[in-house]
Amino acid sequence: MANATLTISSKNYSSWSLRGWLLTKFSGLPFEEVVMPADDPGARAELLLLSPSILVPCLFHDGIKVWDTLAIGEYLNEVRPGARLLPKERAERAHCRAICGEMHSGFAALRSALPMNLKAHFPGFKVWARAQTDIERIVTIWHECLAQYGGPYLFGERTCADAMFAPVVTRFVTYDVKLDADIVAYGERILAMPEMRQWIADAQQEAEEIDELDVEF
Ligand SMILES: N[C@@H](CCC(=O)N[C@@H](CS)C(=O)NCC(=O)O)C(=O)O
């Protein structure tokens, strides 16, 4: 029986749930999922008890509650150092933290114009100029990491950074964003990870379409 739980919400729509879930999977910490239905008002009261921010993801482990995705990544790196969620070298760790921070606090135009929706596909989607600026910055980050560390993941082996950017990979597919071949190949590697395949399969099983979440989640 796992002594950790991770509270998440919709696997189709919740990009932060996906990031927290991937971080926990990458860490190797056994955990049970607690899935809060996103559209149930009663669930919000319960979520308040589970997560002080009333947001997901929230990790509960050994009597310790950790909410907010960056904090979850740092916590998991401490309790599971062998999983190397952060790179071994200090300079690489700094680089990894910097781009995770950029994802955590930035790219608002991309997040609102191209919300995560794994079941949807919008061929020829017209990307708004400010979202395009975000896309270009993300592509630059990925190019630099892949060139500097040699792939196959952003820092060679899988780290927090791949979990933080995984929902961007799915957005690029959903919204038919045109990309260079090496960026497409990186995205394909992320989508081919067994954890990602499992998450997407679970998302496909989610019955409901939540209209308001098509806007921003
Ligand atoms: N800064 C937070 C963001 C978390 C967040 O925005 N989570 C969304 C789901 S993707 C949420 O819990 N929404 C709950 C709601 O709107 O009821 C983090 O890093 O974990």
CSV table of N, CA, C and O in Angstrom, one decimal, residues 22-92:
chain,number,residue,atom,x,y,z
A,22,LEU,N,3.3,13.3,-13.6
A,22,LEU,CA,4.6,12.8,-14.3
A,22,LEU,C,5.8,12.9,-13.3
A,22,LEU,O,6.6,12.0,-13.2
A,23,LEU,N,5.8,14.1,-12.6
A,23,LEU,CA,7.0,14.2,-11.6
A,23,LEU,C,7.0,13.1,-10.6
A,23,LEU,O,8.0,12.5,-10.3
A,24,THR,N,5.8,12.7,-10.2
A,24,THR,CA,5.7,11.7,-9.1
A,24,THR,C,6.0,10.3,-9.8
A,24,THR,O,6.8,9.5,-9.2
A,25,LYS,N,5.6,10.1,-11.0
A,25,LYS,CA,5.9,8.8,-11.7
A,25,LYS,C,7.4,8.8,-11.9
A,25,LYS,O,8.1,7.7,-11.7
A,26,PHE,N,8.0,9.9,-12.4
A,26,PHE,CA,9.5,9.9,-12.7
A,26,PHE,C,10.3,9.6,-11.4
A,26,PHE,O,11.3,9.0,-11.5
A,27,SER,N,9.7,10.1,-10.3
A,27,SER,CA,10.5,9.9,-9.0
A,27,SER,C,10.5,8.5,-8.5
A,27,SER,O,11.4,8.1,-7.8
A,28,GLY,N,9.6,7.7,-9.0
A,28,GLY,CA,9.5,6.3,-8.6
A,28,GLY,C,8.8,6.1,-7.2
A,28,GLY,O,8.7,5.0,-6.7
A,29,LEU,N,8.3,7.2,-6.6
A,29,LEU,CA,7.6,7.1,-5.4
A,29,LEU,C,6.2,6.4,-5.6
A,29,LEU,O,5.4,6.9,-6.4
A,30,PRO,N,5.9,5.3,-4.9
A,30,PRO,CA,4.6,4.7,-5.1
A,30,PRO,C,3.5,5.6,-4.6
A,30,PRO,O,3.7,6.2,-3.5
A,31,PHE,N,2.5,5.8,-5.3
A,31,PHE,CA,1.4,6.7,-4.8
A,31,PHE,C,0.1,6.2,-5.4
A,31,PHE,O,0.0,5.5,-6.4
A,32,GLU,N,-1.0,6.7,-4.7
A,32,GLU,CA,-2.3,6.5,-5.2
A,32,GLU,C,-2.9,7.8,-5.7
A,32,GLU,O,-2.6,8.9,-5.1
A,33,GLU,N,-3.6,7.7,-6.8
A,33,GLU,CA,-4.3,9.0,-7.3
A,33,GLU,C,-5.6,9.2,-6.6
A,33,GLU,O,-6.3,8.3,-6.3
A,34,VAL,N,-5.8,10.5,-6.3
A,34,VAL,CA,-7.2,10.9,-5.8
A,34,VAL,C,-7.6,11.9,-6.9
A,34,VAL,O,-7.1,12.9,-7.1
A,35,VAL,N,-8.7,11.5,-7.6
A,35,VAL,CA,-9.1,12.3,-8.7
A,35,VAL,C,-10.3,13.1,-8.3
A,35,VAL,O,-11.4,12.5,-8.0
A,36,MET,N,-10.2,14.4,-8.3
A,36,MET,CA,-11.3,15.3,-8.0
A,36,MET,C,-12.1,15.6,-9.3
A,36,MET,O,-11.5,16.2,-10.2
A,37,PRO,N,-13.4,15.3,-9.3
A,37,PRO,CA,-14.1,15.8,-10.5
A,37,PRO,C,-14.1,17.3,-10.7
A,37,PRO,O,-14.4,18.0,-9.7
A,38,ALA,N,-13.7,17.8,-11.8
A,38,ALA,CA,-13.5,19.2,-12.0
A,38,ALA,C,-14.8,20.0,-12.0
A,38,ALA,O,-14.8,21.2,-11.7
A,39,ASP,N,-15.9,19.4,-12.3
A,39,ASP,CA,-17.2,20.1,-12.5
A,39,ASP,C,-18.1,19.9,-11.3
A,39,ASP,O,-19.3,20.2,-11.4
A,40,ASP,N,-17.7,19.3,-10.2
A,40,ASP,CA,-18.6,19.0,-9.1
A,40,ASP,C,-18.4,20.0,-8.0
A,40,ASP,O,-17.3,20.0,-7.4
A,41,PRO,N,-19.4,20.9,-7.7
A,41,PRO,CA,-19.2,21.9,-6.7
A,41,PRO,C,-18.8,21.3,-5.3
A,41,PRO,O,-18.0,21.9,-4.6
A,42,GLY,N,-19.4,20.2,-5.0
A,42,GLY,CA,-19.1,19.5,-3.7
A,42,GLY,C,-17.6,19.1,-3.6
A,42,GLY,O,-17.0,19.1,-2.5
A,43,ALA,N,-17.0,18.8,-4.8
A,43,ALA,CA,-15.6,18.4,-4.8
A,43,ALA,C,-14.7,19.6,-4.4
A,43,ALA,O,-13.6,19.3,-3.9
A,44,ARG,N,-15.1,20.8,-4.6
A,44,ARG,CA,-14.3,21.9,-4.3
A,44,ARG,C,-14.1,22.0,-2.8
A,44,ARG,O,-13.0,22.4,-2.3
A,45,ALA,N,-15.1,21.7,-2.0
A,45,ALA,CA,-15.0,21.8,-0.5
A,45,ALA,C,-14.0,20.7,-0.1
A,45,ALA,O,-13.2,20.9,0.8
A,46,GLU,N,-14.1,19.5,-0.7
A,46,GLU,CA,-13.2,18.4,-0.4
A,46,GLU,C,-11.8,18.8,-0.7
A,46,GLU,O,-10.9,18.5,0.0
A,47,LEU,N,-11.7,19.5,-1.9
A,47,LEU,CA,-10.3,19.8,-2.4
A,47,LEU,C,-9.7,20.8,-1.4
A,47,LEU,O,-8.5,20.8,-1.2
A,48,LEU,N,-10.5,21.7,-0.8
A,48,LEU,CA,-10.0,22.6,0.2
A,48,LEU,C,-9.3,21.9,1.3
A,48,LEU,O,-8.3,22.3,1.9
A,49,LEU,N,-9.9,20.8,1.7
A,49,LEU,CA,-9.3,20.0,2.8
A,49,LEU,C,-8.0,19.3,2.4
A,49,LEU,O,-7.0,19.2,3.1
A,50,LEU,N,-8.0,18.9,1.1
A,50,LEU,CA,-6.8,18.2,0.6
A,50,LEU,C,-5.7,19.1,0.2
A,50,LEU,O,-4.5,18.8,0.3
A,51,SER,N,-6.0,20.3,-0.4
A,51,SER,CA,-5.0,21.2,-0.9
A,51,SER,C,-5.3,22.6,-0.5
A,51,SER,O,-6.3,23.2,-0.9
A,52,PRO,N,-4.4,23.2,0.3
A,52,PRO,CA,-4.7,24.5,0.9
A,52,PRO,C,-4.9,25.6,-0.2
A,52,PRO,O,-5.6,26.6,0.0
A,53,SER,N,-4.3,25.4,-1.4
A,53,SER,CA,-4.5,26.4,-2.5
A,53,SER,C,-5.8,26.2,-3.2
A,53,SER,O,-6.1,27.0,-4.1
A,54,ILE,N,-6.5,25.1,-2.9
A,54,ILE,CA,-7.7,24.7,-3.6
A,54,ILE,C,-7.4,24.4,-5.1
A,54,ILE,O,-8.2,24.6,-6.0
A,55,LEU,N,-6.1,24.1,-5.3
A,55,LEU,CA,-5.7,23.8,-6.7
A,55,LEU,C,-5.0,22.4,-6.7
A,55,LEU,O,-4.5,22.0,-5.6
A,56,VAL,N,-5.0,21.8,-7.8
A,56,VAL,CA,-4.3,20.5,-8.0
A,56,VAL,C,-3.1,20.8,-8.9
A,56,VAL,O,-3.2,21.7,-9.7
A,57,PRO,N,-2.0,20.0,-8.8
A,57,PRO,CA,-1.9,18.8,-7.9
A,57,PRO,C,-1.5,19.1,-6.5
A,57,PRO,O,-1.0,20.2,-6.2
A,58,CYS,N,-1.8,18.1,-5.6
A,58,CYS,CA,-1.3,18.2,-4.2
A,58,CYS,C,-0.8,16.8,-3.8
A,58,CYS,O,-1.6,15.9,-4.0
A,59,LEU,N,0.4,16.8,-3.3
A,59,LEU,CA,1.0,15.5,-2.9
A,59,LEU,C,0.9,15.4,-1.4
A,59,LEU,O,1.2,16.4,-0.7
A,60,PHE,N,0.5,14.2,-0.9
A,60,PHE,CA,0.5,14.0,0.6
A,60,PHE,C,1.4,12.7,0.8
A,60,PHE,O,1.2,11.7,0.2
A,61,HIS,N,2.5,12.9,1.6
A,61,HIS,CA,3.5,11.8,1.7
A,61,HIS,C,4.0,11.9,3.1
A,61,HIS,O,4.5,12.9,3.6
A,62,ASP,N,4.0,10.7,3.8
A,62,ASP,CA,4.6,10.7,5.2
A,62,ASP,C,4.1,11.8,6.1
A,62,ASP,O,4.9,12.4,6.8
A,63,GLY,N,2.8,12.1,6.0
A,63,GLY,CA,2.2,13.2,6.8
A,63,GLY,C,2.6,14.6,6.4
A,63,GLY,O,2.2,15.5,7.1
A,64,ILE,N,3.2,14.7,5.2
A,64,ILE,CA,3.6,16.0,4.7
A,64,ILE,C,2.7,16.3,3.5
A,64,ILE,O,2.6,15.5,2.6
A,65,LYS,N,2.2,17.5,3.5
A,65,LYS,CA,1.3,18.0,2.4
A,65,LYS,C,2.2,19.0,1.5
A,65,LYS,O,2.7,19.9,2.1
A,66,VAL,N,2.3,18.7,0.2
A,66,VAL,CA,3.0,19.6,-0.6
A,66,VAL,C,2.1,20.0,-1.8
A,66,VAL,O,1.6,19.1,-2.5
A,67,TRP,N,1.8,21.3,-2.0
A,67,TRP,CA,1.0,21.7,-3.1
A,67,TRP,C,1.9,22.7,-3.9
A,67,TRP,O,2.9,23.1,-3.5
A,68,ASP,N,1.4,22.9,-5.1
A,68,ASP,CA,2.1,23.7,-6.1
A,68,ASP,C,3.2,22.8,-6.8
A,68,ASP,O,4.1,22.2,-6.1
A,69,THR,N,3.1,22.8,-8.1
A,69,THR,CA,3.9,21.8,-8.9
A,69,THR,C,5.4,22.0,-8.7
A,69,THR,O,6.1,20.9,-8.6
A,70,LEU,N,5.9,23.2,-8.7
A,70,LEU,CA,7.4,23.3,-8.5
A,70,LEU,C,7.8,22.8,-7.1
A,70,LEU,O,8.8,22.1,-7.0
A,71,ALA,N,7.0,23.1,-6.1
A,71,ALA,CA,7.3,22.6,-4.8
A,71,ALA,C,7.3,21.0,-4.7
A,71,ALA,O,8.1,20.4,-4.1
A,72,ILE,N,6.3,20.5,-5.4
A,72,ILE,CA,6.2,19.0,-5.5
A,72,ILE,C,7.5,18.4,-6.2
A,72,ILE,O,8.1,17.5,-5.7
A,73,GLY,N,7.9,19.1,-7.2
A,73,GLY,CA,9.2,18.6,-7.9
A,73,GLY,C,10.4,18.7,-7.0
A,73,GLY,O,11.2,17.7,-6.9
A,74,GLU,N,10.5,19.8,-6.3
A,74,GLU,CA,11.7,19.9,-5.4
A,74,GLU,C,11.6,18.9,-4.2
A,74,GLU,O,12.6,18.3,-3.8
A,75,TYR,N,10.4,18.7,-3.7
A,75,TYR,CA,10.2,17.7,-2.6
A,75,TYR,C,10.6,16.3,-3.1
A,75,TYR,O,11.3,15.6,-2.4
A,76,LEU,N,10.1,15.9,-4.3
A,76,LEU,CA,10.3,14.6,-4.8
A,76,LEU,C,11.8,14.4,-5.0
A,76,LEU,O,12.4,13.4,-4.8
A,77,ASN,N,12.5,15.5,-5.5
A,77,ASN,CA,13.9,15.4,-5.7
A,77,ASN,C,14.7,15.2,-4.4
A,77,ASN,O,15.7,14.5,-4.4
A,78,GLU,N,14.1,15.7,-3.3
A,78,GLU,CA,14.8,15.4,-2.0
A,78,GLU,C,14.5,14.0,-1.5
A,78,GLU,O,15.4,13.4,-1.0
A,79,VAL,N,13.3,13.5,-1.6
A,79,VAL,CA,13.0,12.2,-1.0
A,79,VAL,C,13.4,11.1,-2.0
A,79,VAL,O,13.6,10.0,-1.5
A,80,ARG,N,13.6,11.4,-3.2
A,80,ARG,CA,14.0,10.4,-4.2
A,80,ARG,C,15.2,10.9,-5.0
A,80,ARG,O,15.1,11.1,-6.2
A,81,PRO,N,16.3,11.1,-4.3
A,81,PRO,CA,17.5,11.8,-5.0
A,81,PRO,C,18.0,10.9,-6.2
A,81,PRO,O,18.5,11.4,-7.2
A,82,GLY,N,17.8,9.6,-6.0
A,82,GLY,CA,18.3,8.7,-7.1
A,82,GLY,C,17.6,8.8,-8.4
A,82,GLY,O,18.1,8.4,-9.4
A,83,ALA,N,16.4,9.4,-8.3
A,83,ALA,CA,15.6,9.5,-9.6
A,83,ALA,C,16.2,10.7,-10.4
A,83,ALA,O,15.8,10.8,-11.6
A,84,ARG,N,17.0,11.5,-9.8
A,84,ARG,CA,17.6,12.7,-10.6
A,84,ARG,C,16.6,13.5,-11.3
A,84,ARG,O,16.7,13.7,-12.5
A,85,LEU,N,15.6,13.9,-10.5
A,85,LEU,CA,14.6,14.9,-11.1
A,85,LEU,C,15.3,16.2,-11.5
A,85,LEU,O,14.8,16.9,-12.4
A,86,LEU,N,16.4,16.5,-10.8
A,86,LEU,CA,17.2,17.6,-11.2
A,86,LEU,C,18.6,17.1,-11.6
A,86,LEU,O,19.0,16.1,-11.0
A,87,PRO,N,19.2,17.8,-12.6
A,87,PRO,CA,20.5,17.2,-13.1
A,87,PRO,C,21.6,17.2,-12.0
A,87,PRO,O,21.5,18.0,-11.0
A,88,LYS,N,22.6,16.4,-12.1
A,88,LYS,CA,23.7,16.2,-11.1
A,88,LYS,C,24.5,17.5,-11.0
A,88,LYS,O,24.9,17.9,-9.9
A,89,GLU,N,24.9,18.1,-12.1
A,89,GLU,CA,25.8,19.3,-12.1
A,89,GLU,C,25.0,20.5,-11.7
A,89,GLU,O,23.9,20.8,-12.2
A,90,ARG,N,25.7,21.4,-10.9
A,90,ARG,CA,25.1,22.6,-10.4
A,90,ARG,C,24.6,23.5,-11.6
A,90,ARG,O,23.5,24.0,-11.5
A,91,ALA,N,25.5,23.7,-12.6
A,91,ALA,CA,25.1,24.6,-13.6
A,91,ALA,C,23.9,24.1,-14.4
A,91,ALA,O,23.0,24.8,-14.8
A,92,GLU,N,23.8,22.8,-14.6
A,92,GLU,CA,22.7,22.2,-15.3
A,92,GLU,C,21.4,22.3,-14.4
A,92,GLU,O,20.3,22.5,-14.9
